[in-house]
mmCIF file of C-alpha atoms in Angstrom:
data_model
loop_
_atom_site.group_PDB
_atom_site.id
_atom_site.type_symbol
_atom_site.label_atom_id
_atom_site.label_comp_id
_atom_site.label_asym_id
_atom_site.label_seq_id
_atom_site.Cartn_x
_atom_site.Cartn_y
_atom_site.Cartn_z
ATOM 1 C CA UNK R 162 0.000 0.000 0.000
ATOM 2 C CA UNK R 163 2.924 2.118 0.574
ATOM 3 C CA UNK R 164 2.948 2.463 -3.293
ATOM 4 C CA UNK R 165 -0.492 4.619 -3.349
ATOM 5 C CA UNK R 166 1.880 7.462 -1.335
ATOM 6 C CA UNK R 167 3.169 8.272 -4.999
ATOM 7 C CA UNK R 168 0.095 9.076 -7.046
ATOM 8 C CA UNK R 169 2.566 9.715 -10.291
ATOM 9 C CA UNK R 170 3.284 6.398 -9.953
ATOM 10 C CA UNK R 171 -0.187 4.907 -9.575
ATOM 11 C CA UNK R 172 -1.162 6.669 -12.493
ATOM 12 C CA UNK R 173 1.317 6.059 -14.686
ATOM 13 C CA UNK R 174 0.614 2.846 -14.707
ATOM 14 C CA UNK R 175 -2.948 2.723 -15.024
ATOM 15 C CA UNK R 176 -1.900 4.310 -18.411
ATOM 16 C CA UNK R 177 0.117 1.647 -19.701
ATOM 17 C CA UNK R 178 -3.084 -0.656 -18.949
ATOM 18 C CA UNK R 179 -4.479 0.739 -21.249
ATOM 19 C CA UNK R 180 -4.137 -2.300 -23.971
ATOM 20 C CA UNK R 181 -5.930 -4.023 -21.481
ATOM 21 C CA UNK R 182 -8.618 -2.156 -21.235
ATOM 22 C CA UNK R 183 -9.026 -1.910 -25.107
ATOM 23 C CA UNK R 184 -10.750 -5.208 -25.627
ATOM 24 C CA UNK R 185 -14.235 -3.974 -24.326
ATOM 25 C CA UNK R 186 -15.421 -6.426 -22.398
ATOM 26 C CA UNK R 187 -18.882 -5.068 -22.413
ATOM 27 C CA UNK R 188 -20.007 -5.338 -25.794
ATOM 28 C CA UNK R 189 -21.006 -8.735 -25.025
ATOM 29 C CA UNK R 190 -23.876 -7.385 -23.123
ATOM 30 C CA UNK R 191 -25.578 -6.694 -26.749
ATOM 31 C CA UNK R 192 -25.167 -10.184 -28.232
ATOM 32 C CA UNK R 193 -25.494 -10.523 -32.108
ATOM 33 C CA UNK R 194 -27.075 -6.969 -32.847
ATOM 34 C CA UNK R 195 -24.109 -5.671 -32.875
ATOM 35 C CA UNK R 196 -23.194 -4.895 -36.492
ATOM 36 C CA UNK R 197 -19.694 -1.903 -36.695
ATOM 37 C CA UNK R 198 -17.164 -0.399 -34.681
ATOM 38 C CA UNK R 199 -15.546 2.998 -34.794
ATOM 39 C CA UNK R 200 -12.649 3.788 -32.774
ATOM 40 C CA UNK R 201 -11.679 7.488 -31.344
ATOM 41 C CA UNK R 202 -8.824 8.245 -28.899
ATOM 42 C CA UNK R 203 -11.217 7.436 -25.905
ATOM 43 C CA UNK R 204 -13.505 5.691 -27.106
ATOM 44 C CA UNK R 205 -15.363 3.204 -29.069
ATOM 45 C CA UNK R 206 -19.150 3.203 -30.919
ATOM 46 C CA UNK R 207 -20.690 0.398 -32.248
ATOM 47 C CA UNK R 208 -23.679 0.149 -34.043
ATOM 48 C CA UNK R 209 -26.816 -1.944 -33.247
ATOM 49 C CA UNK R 210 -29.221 -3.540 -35.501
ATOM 50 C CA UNK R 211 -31.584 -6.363 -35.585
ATOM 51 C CA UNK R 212 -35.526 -6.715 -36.846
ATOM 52 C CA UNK R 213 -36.452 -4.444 -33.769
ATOM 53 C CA UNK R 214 -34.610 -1.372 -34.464
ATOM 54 C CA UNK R 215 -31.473 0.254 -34.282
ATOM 55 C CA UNK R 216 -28.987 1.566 -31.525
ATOM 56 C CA UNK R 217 -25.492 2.985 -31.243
ATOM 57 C CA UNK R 218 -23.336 2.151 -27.810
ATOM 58 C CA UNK R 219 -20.304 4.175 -26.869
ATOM 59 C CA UNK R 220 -17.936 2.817 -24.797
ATOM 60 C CA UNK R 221 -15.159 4.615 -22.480
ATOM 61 C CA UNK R 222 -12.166 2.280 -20.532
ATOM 62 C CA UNK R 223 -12.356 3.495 -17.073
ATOM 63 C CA UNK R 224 -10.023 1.246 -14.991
ATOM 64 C CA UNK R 225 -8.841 -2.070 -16.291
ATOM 65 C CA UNK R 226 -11.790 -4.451 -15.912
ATOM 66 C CA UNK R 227 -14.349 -1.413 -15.497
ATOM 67 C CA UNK R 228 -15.671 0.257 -18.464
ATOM 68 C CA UNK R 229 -18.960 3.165 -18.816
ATOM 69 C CA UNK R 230 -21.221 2.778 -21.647
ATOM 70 C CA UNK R 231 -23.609 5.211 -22.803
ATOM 71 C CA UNK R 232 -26.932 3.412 -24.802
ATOM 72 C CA UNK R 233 -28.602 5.040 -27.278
ATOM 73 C CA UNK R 234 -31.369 2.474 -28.072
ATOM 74 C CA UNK R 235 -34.212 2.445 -30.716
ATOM 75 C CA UNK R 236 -35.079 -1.238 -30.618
ATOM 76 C CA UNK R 237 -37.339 -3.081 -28.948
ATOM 77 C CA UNK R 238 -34.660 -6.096 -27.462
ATOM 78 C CA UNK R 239 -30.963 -7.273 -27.522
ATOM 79 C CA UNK R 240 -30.369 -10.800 -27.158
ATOM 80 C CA UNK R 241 -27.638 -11.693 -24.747
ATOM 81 C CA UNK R 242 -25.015 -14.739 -25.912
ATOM 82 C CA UNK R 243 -26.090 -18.285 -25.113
ATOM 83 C CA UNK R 244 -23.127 -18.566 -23.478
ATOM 84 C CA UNK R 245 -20.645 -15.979 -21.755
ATOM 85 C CA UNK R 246 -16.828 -16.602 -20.841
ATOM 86 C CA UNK R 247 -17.280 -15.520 -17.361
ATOM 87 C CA UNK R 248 -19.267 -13.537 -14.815
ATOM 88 C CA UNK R 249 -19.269 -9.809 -15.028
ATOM 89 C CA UNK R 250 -21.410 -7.247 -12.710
ATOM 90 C CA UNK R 251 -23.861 -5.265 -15.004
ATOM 91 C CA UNK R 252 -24.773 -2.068 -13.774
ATOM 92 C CA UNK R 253 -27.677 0.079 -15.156
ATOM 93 C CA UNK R 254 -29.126 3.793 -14.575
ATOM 94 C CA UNK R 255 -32.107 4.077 -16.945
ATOM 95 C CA UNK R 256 -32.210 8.253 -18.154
ATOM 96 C CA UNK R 257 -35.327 7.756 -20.486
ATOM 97 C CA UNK R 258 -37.686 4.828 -21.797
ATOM 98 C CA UNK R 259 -38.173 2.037 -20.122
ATOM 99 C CA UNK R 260 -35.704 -1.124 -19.253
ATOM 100 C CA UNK R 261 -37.054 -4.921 -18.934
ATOM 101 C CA UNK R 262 -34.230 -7.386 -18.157
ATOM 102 C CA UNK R 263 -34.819 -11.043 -19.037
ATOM 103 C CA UNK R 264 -33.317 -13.747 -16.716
ATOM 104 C CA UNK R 265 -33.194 -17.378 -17.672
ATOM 105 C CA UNK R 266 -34.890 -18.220 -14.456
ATOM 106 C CA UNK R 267 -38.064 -16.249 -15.877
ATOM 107 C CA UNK R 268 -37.731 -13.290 -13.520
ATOM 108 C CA UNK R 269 -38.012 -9.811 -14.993
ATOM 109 C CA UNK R 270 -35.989 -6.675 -13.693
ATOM 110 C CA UNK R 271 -38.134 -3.577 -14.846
ATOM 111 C CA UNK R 272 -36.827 -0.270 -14.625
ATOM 112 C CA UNK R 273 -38.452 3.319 -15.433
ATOM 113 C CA UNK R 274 -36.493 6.803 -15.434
ATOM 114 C CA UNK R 275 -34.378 7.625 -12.571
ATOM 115 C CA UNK R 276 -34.150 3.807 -11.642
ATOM 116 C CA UNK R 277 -30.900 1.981 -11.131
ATOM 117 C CA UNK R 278 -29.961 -1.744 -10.961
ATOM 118 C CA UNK R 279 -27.224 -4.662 -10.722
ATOM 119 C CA UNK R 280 -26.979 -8.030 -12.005
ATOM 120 C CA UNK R 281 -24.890 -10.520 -12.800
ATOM 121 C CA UNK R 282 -24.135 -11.412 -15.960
ATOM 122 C CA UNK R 283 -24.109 -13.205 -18.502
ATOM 123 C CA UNK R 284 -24.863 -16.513 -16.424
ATOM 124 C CA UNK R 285 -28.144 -15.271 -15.490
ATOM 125 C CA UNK R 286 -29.039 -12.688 -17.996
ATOM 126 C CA UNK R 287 -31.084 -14.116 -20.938
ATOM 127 C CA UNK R 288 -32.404 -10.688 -23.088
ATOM 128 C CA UNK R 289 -32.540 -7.063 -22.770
ATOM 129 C CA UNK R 290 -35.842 -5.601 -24.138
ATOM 130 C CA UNK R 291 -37.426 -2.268 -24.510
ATOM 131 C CA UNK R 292 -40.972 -2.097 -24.279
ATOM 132 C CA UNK R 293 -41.155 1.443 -25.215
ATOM 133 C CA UNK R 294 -38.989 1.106 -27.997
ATOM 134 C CA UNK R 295 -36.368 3.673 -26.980
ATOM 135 C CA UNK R 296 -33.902 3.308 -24.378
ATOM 136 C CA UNK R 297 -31.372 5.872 -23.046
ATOM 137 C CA UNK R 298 -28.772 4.890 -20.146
ATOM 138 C CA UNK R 299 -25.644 4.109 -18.335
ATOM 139 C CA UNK R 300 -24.299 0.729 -18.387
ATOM 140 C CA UNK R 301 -21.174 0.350 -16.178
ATOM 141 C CA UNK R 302 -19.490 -3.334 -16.054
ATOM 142 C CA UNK R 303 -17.065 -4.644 -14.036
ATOM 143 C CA UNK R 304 -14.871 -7.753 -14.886
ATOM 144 C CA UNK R 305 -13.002 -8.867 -11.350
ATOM 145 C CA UNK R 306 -10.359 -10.758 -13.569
ATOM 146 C CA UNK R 307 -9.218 -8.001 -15.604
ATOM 147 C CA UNK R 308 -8.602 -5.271 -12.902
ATOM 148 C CA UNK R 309 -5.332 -5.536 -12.751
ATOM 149 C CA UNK R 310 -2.774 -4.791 -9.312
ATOM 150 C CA UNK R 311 -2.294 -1.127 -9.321
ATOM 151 C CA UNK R 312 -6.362 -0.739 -9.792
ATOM 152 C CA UNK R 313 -7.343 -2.717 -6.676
ATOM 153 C CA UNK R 314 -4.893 -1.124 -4.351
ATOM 154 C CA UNK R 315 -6.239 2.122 -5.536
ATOM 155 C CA UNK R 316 -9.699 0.461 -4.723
ATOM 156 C CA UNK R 317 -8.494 -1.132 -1.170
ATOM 157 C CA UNK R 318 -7.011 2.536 -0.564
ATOM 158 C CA UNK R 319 -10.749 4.033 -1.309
ATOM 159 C CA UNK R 320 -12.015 1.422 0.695
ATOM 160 C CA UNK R 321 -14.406 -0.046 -1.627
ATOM 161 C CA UNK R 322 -14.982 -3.260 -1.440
ATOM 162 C CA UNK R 323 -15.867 -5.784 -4.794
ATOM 163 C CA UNK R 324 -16.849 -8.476 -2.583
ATOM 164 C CA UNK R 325 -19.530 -6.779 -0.597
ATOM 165 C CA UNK R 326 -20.626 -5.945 -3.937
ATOM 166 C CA UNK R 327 -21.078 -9.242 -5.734
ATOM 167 C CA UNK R 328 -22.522 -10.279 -2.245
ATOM 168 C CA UNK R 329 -25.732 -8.037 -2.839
ATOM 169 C CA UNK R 330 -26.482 -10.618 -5.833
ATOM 170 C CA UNK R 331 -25.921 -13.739 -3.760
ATOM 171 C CA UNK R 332 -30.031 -14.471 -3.289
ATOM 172 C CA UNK R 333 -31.434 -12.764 -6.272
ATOM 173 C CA UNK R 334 -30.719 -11.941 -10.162
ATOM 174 C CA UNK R 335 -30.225 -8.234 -9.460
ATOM 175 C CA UNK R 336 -30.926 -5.875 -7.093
ATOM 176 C CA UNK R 337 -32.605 -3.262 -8.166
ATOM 177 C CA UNK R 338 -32.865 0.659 -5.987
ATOM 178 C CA UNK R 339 -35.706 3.659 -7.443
ATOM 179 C CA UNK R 340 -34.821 6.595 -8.412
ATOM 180 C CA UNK R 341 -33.733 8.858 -5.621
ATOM 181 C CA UNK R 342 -31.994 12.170 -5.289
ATOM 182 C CA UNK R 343 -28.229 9.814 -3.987
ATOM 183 C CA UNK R 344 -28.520 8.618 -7.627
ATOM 184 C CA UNK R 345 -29.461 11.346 -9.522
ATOM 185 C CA UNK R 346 -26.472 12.893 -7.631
ATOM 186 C CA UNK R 347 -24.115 10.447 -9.428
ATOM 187 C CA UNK R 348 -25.545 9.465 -12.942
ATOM 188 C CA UNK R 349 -26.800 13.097 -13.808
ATOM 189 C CA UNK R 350 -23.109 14.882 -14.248
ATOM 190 C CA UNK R 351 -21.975 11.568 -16.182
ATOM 191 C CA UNK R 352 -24.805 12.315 -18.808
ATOM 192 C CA UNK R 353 -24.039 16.502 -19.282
ATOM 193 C CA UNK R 354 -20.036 16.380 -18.636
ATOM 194 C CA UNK R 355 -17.526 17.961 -22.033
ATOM 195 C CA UNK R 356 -16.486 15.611 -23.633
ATOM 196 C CA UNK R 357 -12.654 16.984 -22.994
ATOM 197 C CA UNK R 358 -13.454 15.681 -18.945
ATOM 198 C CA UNK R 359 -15.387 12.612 -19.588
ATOM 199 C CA UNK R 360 -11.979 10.467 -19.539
ATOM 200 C CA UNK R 361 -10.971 11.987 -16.129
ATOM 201 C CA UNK R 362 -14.784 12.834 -14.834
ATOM 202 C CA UNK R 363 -15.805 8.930 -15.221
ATOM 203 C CA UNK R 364 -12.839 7.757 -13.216
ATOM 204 C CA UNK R 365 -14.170 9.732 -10.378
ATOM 205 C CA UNK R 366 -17.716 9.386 -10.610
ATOM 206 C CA UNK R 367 -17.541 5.857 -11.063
ATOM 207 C CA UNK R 368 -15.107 5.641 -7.512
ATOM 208 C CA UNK R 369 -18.392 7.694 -5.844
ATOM 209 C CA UNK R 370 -20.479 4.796 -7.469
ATOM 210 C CA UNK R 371 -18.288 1.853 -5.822
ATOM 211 C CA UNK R 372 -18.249 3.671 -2.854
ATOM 212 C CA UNK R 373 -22.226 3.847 -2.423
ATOM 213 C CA UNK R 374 -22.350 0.486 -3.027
ATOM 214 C CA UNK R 375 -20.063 -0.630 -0.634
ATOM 215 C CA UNK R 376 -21.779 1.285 1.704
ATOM 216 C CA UNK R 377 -25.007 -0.444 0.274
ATOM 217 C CA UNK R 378 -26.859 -3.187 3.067
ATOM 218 C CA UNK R 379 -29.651 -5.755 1.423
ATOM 219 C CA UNK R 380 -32.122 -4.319 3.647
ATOM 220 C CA UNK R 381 -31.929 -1.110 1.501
ATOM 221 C CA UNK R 382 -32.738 -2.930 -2.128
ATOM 222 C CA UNK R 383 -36.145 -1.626 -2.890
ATOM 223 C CA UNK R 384 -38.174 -4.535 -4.725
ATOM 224 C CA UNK R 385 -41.303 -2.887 -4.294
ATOM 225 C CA UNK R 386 -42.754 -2.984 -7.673
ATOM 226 C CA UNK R 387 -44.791 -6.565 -8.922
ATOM 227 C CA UNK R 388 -43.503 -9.125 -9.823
ATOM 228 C CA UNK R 389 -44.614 -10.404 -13.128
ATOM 229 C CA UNK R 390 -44.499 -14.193 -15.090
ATOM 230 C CA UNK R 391 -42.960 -14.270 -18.335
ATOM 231 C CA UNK R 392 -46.258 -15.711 -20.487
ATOM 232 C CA UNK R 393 -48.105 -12.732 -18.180
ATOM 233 C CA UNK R 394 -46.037 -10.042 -20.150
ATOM 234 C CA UNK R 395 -46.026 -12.148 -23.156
ATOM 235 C CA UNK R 396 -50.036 -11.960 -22.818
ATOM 236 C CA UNK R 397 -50.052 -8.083 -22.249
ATOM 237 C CA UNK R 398 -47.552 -7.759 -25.372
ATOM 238 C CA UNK R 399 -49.944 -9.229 -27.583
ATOM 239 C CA UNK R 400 -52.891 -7.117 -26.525
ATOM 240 C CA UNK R 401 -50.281 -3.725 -26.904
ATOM 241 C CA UNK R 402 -49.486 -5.053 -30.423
ATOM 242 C CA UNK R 403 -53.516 -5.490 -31.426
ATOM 243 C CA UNK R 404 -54.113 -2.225 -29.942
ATOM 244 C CA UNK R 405 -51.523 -0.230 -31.966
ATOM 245 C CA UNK R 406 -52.576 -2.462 -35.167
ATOM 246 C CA UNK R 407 -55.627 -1.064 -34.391
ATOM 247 C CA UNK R 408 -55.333 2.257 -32.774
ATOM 248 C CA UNK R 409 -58.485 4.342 -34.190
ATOM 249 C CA UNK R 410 -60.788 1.382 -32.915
ATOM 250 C CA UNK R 411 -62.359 1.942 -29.373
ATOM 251 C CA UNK R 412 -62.292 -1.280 -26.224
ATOM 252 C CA UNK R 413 -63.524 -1.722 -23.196
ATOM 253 C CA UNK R 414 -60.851 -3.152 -20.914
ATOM 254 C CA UNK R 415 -63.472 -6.350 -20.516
ATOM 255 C CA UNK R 416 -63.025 -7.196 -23.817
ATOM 256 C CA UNK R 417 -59.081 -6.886 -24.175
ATOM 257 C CA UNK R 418 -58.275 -8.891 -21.416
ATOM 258 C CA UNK R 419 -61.268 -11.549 -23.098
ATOM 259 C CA UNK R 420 -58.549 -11.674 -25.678
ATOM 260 C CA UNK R 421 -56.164 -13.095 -23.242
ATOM 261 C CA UNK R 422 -55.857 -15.540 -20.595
ATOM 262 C CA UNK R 423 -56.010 -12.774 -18.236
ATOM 263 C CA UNK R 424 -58.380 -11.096 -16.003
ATOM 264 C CA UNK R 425 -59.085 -7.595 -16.624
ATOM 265 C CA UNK R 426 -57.507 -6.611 -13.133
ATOM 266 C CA UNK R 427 -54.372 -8.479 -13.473
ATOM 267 C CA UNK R 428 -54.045 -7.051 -17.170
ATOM 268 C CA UNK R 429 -54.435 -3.593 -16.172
ATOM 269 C CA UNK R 430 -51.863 -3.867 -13.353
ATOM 270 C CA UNK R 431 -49.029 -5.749 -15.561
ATOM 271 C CA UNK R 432 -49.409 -3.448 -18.846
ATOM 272 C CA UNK R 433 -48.813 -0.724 -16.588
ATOM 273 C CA UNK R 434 -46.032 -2.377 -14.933
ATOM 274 C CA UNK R 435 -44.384 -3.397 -18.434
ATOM 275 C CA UNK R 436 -45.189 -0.167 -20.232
ATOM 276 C CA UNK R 437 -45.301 2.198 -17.134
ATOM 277 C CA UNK R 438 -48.564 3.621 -18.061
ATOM 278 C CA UNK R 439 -52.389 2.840 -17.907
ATOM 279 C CA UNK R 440 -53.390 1.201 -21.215
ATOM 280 C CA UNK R 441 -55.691 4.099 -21.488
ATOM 281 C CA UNK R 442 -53.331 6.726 -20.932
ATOM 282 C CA UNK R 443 -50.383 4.368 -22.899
ATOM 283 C CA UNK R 444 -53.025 4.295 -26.159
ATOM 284 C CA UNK R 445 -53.649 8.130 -26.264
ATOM 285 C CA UNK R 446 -50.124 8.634 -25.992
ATOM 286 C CA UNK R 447 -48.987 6.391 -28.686
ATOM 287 C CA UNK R 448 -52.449 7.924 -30.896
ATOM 288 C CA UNK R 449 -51.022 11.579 -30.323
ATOM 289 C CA UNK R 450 -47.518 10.549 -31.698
ATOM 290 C CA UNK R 451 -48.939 8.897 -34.780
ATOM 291 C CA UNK R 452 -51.381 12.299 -35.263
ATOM 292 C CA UNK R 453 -47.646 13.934 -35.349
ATOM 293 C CA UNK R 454 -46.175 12.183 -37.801
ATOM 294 C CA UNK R 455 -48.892 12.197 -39.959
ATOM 295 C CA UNK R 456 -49.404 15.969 -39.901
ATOM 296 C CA UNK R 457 -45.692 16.112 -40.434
ATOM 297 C CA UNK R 458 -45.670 13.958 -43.441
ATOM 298 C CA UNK R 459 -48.516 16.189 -45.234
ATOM 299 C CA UNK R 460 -51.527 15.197 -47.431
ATOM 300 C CA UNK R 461 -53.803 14.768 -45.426
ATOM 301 C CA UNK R 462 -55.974 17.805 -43.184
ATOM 302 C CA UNK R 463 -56.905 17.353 -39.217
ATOM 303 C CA UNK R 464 -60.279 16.126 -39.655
ATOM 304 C CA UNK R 465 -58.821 12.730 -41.775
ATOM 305 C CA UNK R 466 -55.813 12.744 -38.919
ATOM 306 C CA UNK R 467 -57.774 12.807 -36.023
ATOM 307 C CA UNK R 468 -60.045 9.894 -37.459
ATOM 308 C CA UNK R 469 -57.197 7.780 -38.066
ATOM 309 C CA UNK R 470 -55.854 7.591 -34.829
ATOM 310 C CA UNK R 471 -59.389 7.614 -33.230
ATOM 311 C CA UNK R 472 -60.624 10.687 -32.499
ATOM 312 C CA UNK R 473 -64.055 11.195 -33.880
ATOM 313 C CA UNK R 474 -64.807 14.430 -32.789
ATOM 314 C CA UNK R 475 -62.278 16.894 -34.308
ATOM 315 C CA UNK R 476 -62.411 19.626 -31.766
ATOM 316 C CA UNK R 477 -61.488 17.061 -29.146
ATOM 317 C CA UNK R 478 -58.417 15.693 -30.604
ATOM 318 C CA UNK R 479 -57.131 19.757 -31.184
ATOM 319 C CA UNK R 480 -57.499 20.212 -27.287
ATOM 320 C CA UNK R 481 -55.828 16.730 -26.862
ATOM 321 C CA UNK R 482 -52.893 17.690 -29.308
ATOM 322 C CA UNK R 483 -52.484 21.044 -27.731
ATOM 323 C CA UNK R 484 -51.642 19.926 -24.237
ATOM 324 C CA UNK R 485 -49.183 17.395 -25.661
ATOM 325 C CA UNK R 486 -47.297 19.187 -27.664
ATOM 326 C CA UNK R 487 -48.224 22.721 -26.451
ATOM 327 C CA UNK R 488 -49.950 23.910 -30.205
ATOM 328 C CA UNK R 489 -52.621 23.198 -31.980
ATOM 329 C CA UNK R 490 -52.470 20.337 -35.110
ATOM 330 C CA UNK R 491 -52.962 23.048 -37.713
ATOM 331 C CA UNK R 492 -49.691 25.247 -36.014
ATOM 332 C CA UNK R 493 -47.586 21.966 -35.671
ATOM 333 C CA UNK R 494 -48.408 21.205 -39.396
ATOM 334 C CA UNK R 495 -47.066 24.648 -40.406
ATOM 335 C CA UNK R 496 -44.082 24.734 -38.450
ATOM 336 C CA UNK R 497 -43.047 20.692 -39.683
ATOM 337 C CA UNK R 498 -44.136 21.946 -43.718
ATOM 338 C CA UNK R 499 -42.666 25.591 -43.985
#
């Protein structure tokens, strides 16, 4: 330990790790979607692509054995590998969308805006899927067999402590904490930092990270949200697909969840717990974006839009448009056509 009294020292050698670092470790996380790499100084992006959508990933070494990734996601899931080489702890902040994490013992980690979560992966981790369709995070991953000497003294010196850690995973996939204003604290000035700090920046706020986690005890993991069975969400995604390939038609809850094995009670709790709305609320949502791109494409006026996605009444879907989107259809359609 006497070797942490010469910081110079420390840190010139976490330099020369640097080929270690280099063969990003965490791209496994996204299985077969992803499709290019290109390298920068600091970093790495690679490109995401599979029926679902699209994404781009860029990567940042942070220690050896530790890496930050920042998701940009526009799919609806990433398949994990069969098979991975060894363990690695997965750690997630979801920014915006929504986050469901598929583990081969059926158990679902869901997580909303402002949430944050750790797992174990990839023995345990079987998909990552986006029920919104958009995803925008952190993902920070730590490989215990690639930090190297000089990186766990400095860690022993900070006293954080790995094994605690991995111990918060010993009963459960992950373990999962809401959003709160300790995280926010952390995540938010990794999201806005230059891009000239963001080497340096990450170093320390992922050390701040570590160190809340250390301090972390199992009675403070929040699992407070329900728990739901895989062919329950598989049920509820089928009724969200029928509803969106048939958004201008009208149901009563009663006769959705009659399309399903599902009563109408326990469908309206799990959409909302896989989609983080009330199907009601979800449906006018996804009805309002369509009316956008529709008056944004042209060719058609606001009496034909509003019937499309549902709205018989005219007037109504103006005042519905307005406090979305803070205009009315007619002054959106002007300011997307010229």
């Amino acid at each position: 330990m006497d070797d942490l009294l010469v910081p110079k020292e420390l840190f010139a050698e976490l330099q020369k790790s640097k080929q270690g670092i280099s063969k990003w470790g965490s791209i496994s996380l996204y299985g077969p979607a992803i499709q290019r790499k290109e390298s920068r100084e600091d970093c790495s992006i690679f490109s995401l692509k599979n029926k679902s959508g699209v994404g781009e990933v860029t990567i940042y070494p942070v220690f050896p054995g530790i890496e930050l990734a920042y998701n940009d996601i526009h799919m609806r899931y990433c398949e994990a590998p069969a098979k991975g080489k060894r363990p690695i702890i997965e750690i997630n902040h979801c920014r915006l969308g929504r986050y469901e994490c598929r583990f081969r013992k059926q158990d679902c980690c869901y997580m909303e805006p402002g949430d944050f979560s750790i797992s174990a992966y990839p023995a345990e981790k079987k998909a990552s899927c986006f029920p919104l369709g958009h995803y925008h995070g952190i993902s920070v991953t730590i490989d215990t067999e690639r930090i190297d000497p000089w990186t766990m003294q400095l860690l022993a010196y900070l006293s954080i402590d790995l094994e605690h850690i991995t111990a918060l995973l010993a009963d459960r996939n992950y373990y999962i904490l809401r959003a709160s204003s300790t995280i926010e604290h952390i995540f938010s000035e990794l999201y806005t930092v230059r891009e000239q700090l963001r080497r340096g920046y990450s170093k320390v706020k992922i050390l701040e990270l570590l160190l809340m986690l250390t301090d972390l005890q199992p009675s403070e993991r929040e699992l407070d949200r329900p728990y739901f069975s895989r062919w329950q969400i598989e049920e509820v995604n089928e009724i969200h697909d029928f509803m969106l390939d048939h958004i201008a038609e009208h149901y009563t809850i009663e006769a959705l969840a009659s399309r399903s094995s599902l009563s109408p009670t326990v469908m309206k709790r799990c959409f909302k717990g896989v989609y983080g709305d009330s199907i009601y609320a979800y449906l006018k949502k996804c009805r309002l974006q369509l009316s956008a791109q529709l008056l944004a494409a042209g060719g058609r006026n606001i009496g034909e839009i509003a019937a499309l996605v549902g709205y018989d009444n005219p007037a109504k879907f103006s005042d519905a448009f307005r406090k979305a989107y803070g205009c009315s259809p007619r002054e959106y359609q002007k300011s997307q056509n010229g």
